[in-house]
PDB file of C-alpha atoms in Angstrom:
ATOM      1  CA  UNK E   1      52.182  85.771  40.008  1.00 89.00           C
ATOM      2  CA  UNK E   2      49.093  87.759  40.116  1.00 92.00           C
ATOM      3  CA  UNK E   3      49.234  91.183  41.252  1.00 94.00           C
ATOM      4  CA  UNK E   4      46.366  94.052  41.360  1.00 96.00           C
ATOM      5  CA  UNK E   5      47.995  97.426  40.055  1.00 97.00           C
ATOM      6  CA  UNK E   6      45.379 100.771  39.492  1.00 97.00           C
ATOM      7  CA  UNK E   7      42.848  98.468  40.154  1.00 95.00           C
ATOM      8  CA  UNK E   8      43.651  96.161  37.164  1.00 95.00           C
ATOM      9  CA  UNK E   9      44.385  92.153  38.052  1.00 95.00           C
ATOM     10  CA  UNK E  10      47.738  91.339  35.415  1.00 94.00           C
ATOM     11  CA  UNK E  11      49.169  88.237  35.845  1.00 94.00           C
ATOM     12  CA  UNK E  12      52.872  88.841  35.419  1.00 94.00           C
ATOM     13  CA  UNK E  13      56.182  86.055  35.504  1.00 94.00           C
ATOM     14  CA  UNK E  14      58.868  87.327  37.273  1.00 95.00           C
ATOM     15  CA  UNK E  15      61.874  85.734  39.465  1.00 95.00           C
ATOM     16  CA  UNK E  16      61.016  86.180  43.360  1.00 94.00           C
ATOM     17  CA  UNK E  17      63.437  88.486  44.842  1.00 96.00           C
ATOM     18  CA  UNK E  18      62.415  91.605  41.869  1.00 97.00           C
ATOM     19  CA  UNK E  19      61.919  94.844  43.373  1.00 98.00           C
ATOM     20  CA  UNK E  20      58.226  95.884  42.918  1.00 98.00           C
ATOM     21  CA  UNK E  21      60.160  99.016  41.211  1.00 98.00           C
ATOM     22  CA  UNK E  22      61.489  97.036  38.311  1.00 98.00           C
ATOM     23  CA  UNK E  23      58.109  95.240  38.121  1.00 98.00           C
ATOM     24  CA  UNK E  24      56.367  98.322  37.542  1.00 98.00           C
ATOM     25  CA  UNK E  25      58.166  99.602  34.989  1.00 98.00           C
ATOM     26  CA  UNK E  26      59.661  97.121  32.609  1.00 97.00           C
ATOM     27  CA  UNK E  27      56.930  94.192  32.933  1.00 96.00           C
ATOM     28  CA  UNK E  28      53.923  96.166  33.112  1.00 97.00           C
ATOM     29  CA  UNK E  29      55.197  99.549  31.249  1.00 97.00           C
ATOM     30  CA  UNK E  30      54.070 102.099  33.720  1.00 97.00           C
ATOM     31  CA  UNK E  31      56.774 104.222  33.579  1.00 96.00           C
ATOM     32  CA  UNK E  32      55.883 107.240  36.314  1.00 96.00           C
ATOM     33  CA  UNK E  33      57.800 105.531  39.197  1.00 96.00           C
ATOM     34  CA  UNK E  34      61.166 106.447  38.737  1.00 97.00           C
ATOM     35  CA  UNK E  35      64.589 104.862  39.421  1.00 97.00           C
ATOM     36  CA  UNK E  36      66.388 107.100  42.130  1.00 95.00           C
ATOM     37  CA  UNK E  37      68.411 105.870  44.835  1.00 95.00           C
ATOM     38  CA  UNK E  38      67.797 102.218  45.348  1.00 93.00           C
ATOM     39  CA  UNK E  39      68.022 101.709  48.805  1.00 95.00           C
ATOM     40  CA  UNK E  40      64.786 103.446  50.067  1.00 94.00           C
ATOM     41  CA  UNK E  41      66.042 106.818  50.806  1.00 94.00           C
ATOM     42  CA  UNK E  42      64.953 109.466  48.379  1.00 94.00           C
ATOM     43  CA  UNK E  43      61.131 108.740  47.583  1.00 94.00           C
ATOM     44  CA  UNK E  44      61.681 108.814  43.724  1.00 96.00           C
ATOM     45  CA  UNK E  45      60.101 105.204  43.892  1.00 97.00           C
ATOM     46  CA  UNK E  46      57.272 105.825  46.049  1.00 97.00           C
ATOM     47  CA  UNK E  47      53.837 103.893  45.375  1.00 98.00           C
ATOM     48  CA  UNK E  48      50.939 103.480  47.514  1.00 98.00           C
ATOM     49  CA  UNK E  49      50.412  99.650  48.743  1.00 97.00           C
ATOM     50  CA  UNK E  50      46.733  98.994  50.131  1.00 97.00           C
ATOM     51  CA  UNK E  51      46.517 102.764  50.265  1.00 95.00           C
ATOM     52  CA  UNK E  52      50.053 103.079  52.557  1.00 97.00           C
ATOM     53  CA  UNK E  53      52.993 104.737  51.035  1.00 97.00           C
ATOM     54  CA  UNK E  54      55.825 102.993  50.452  1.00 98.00           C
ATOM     55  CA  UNK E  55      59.263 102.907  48.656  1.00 98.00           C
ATOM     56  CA  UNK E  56      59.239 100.187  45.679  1.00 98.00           C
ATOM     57  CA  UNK E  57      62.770  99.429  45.132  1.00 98.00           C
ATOM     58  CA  UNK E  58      62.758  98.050  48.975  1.00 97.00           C
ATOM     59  CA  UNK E  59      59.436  95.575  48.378  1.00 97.00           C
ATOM     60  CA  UNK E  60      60.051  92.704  46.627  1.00 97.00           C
ATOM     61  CA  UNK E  61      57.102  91.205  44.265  1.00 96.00           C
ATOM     62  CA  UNK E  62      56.194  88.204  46.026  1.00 95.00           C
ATOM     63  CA  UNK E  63      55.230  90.593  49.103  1.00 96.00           C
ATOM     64  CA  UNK E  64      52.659  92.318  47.147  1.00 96.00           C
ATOM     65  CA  UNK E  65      50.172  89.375  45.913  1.00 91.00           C
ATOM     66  CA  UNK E  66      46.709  89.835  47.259  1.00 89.00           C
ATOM     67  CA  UNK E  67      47.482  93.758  47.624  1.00 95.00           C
ATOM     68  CA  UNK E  68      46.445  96.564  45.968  1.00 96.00           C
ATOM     69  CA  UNK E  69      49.235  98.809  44.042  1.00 98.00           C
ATOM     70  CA  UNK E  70      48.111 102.097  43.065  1.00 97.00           C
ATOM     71  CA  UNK E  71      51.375 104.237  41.297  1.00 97.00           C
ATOM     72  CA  UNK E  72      50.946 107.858  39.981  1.00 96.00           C
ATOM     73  CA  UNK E  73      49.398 106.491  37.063  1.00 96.00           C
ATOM     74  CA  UNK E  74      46.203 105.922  39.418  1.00 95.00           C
ATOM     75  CA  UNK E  75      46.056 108.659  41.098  1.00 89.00           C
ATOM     76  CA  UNK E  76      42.760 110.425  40.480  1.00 78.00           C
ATOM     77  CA  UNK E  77      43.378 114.483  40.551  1.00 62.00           C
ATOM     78  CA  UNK E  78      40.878 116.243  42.626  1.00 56.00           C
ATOM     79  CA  UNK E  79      42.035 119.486  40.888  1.00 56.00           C
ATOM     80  CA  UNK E  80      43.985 121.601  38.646  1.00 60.00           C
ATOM     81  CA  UNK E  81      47.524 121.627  39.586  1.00 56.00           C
ATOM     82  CA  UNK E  82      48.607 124.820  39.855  1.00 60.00           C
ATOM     83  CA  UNK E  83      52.200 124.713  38.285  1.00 57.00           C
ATOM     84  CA  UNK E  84      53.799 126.793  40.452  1.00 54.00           C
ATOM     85  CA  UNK E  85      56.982 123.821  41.375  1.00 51.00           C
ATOM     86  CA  UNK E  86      56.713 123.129  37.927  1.00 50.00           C
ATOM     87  CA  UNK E  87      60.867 123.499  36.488  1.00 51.00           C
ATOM     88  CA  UNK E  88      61.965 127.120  35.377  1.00 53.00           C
ATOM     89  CA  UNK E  89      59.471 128.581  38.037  1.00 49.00           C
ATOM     90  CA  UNK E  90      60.906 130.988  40.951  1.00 47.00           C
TER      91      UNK E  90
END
């Protein structure tokens, strides 16, 4: 299967049915999506699909050829972050 993620092409095997989640992070390595709930409730999984968000444990791989994935990896930052939700901060 051929999939476009951060606006690289990879060309990836993987059964049909694998959550776009588990694609992501243990065939192409990209580790900033994280594993929360696993039924599309909490947004830990969140990616952007053809520039739409959307929860990645619920999307299965085959629904994503000919799409564009963009995770937090690809994000571009406009600016500094500021670091004020950053943990230990009141």
């Amino acid at each position: 299967m051929d999939i476009t993620i951060n606006g690289q092409a990879k060309r990836l095997e993987v059964e049909k049915g694998t959550p776009l989640l588990w694609v992501i992070r243990d065939e192409v390595g990209l580790t900033g999506t994280k594993f929360g709930c696993g039924v599309a409730s909490c947004g830990n999984c969140t990616v952007h699909l053809d520039g739409k968000a959307v929860k990645s444990c619920a999307v299965n791989v085959e629904q994503v050829a000919n799409r564009e994935i963009t995770t937090i990896e690809g994000l571009k930052r406009s600016r500094c972050l500021c670091g004020e939700t950053s943990m230990g901060k009141k």
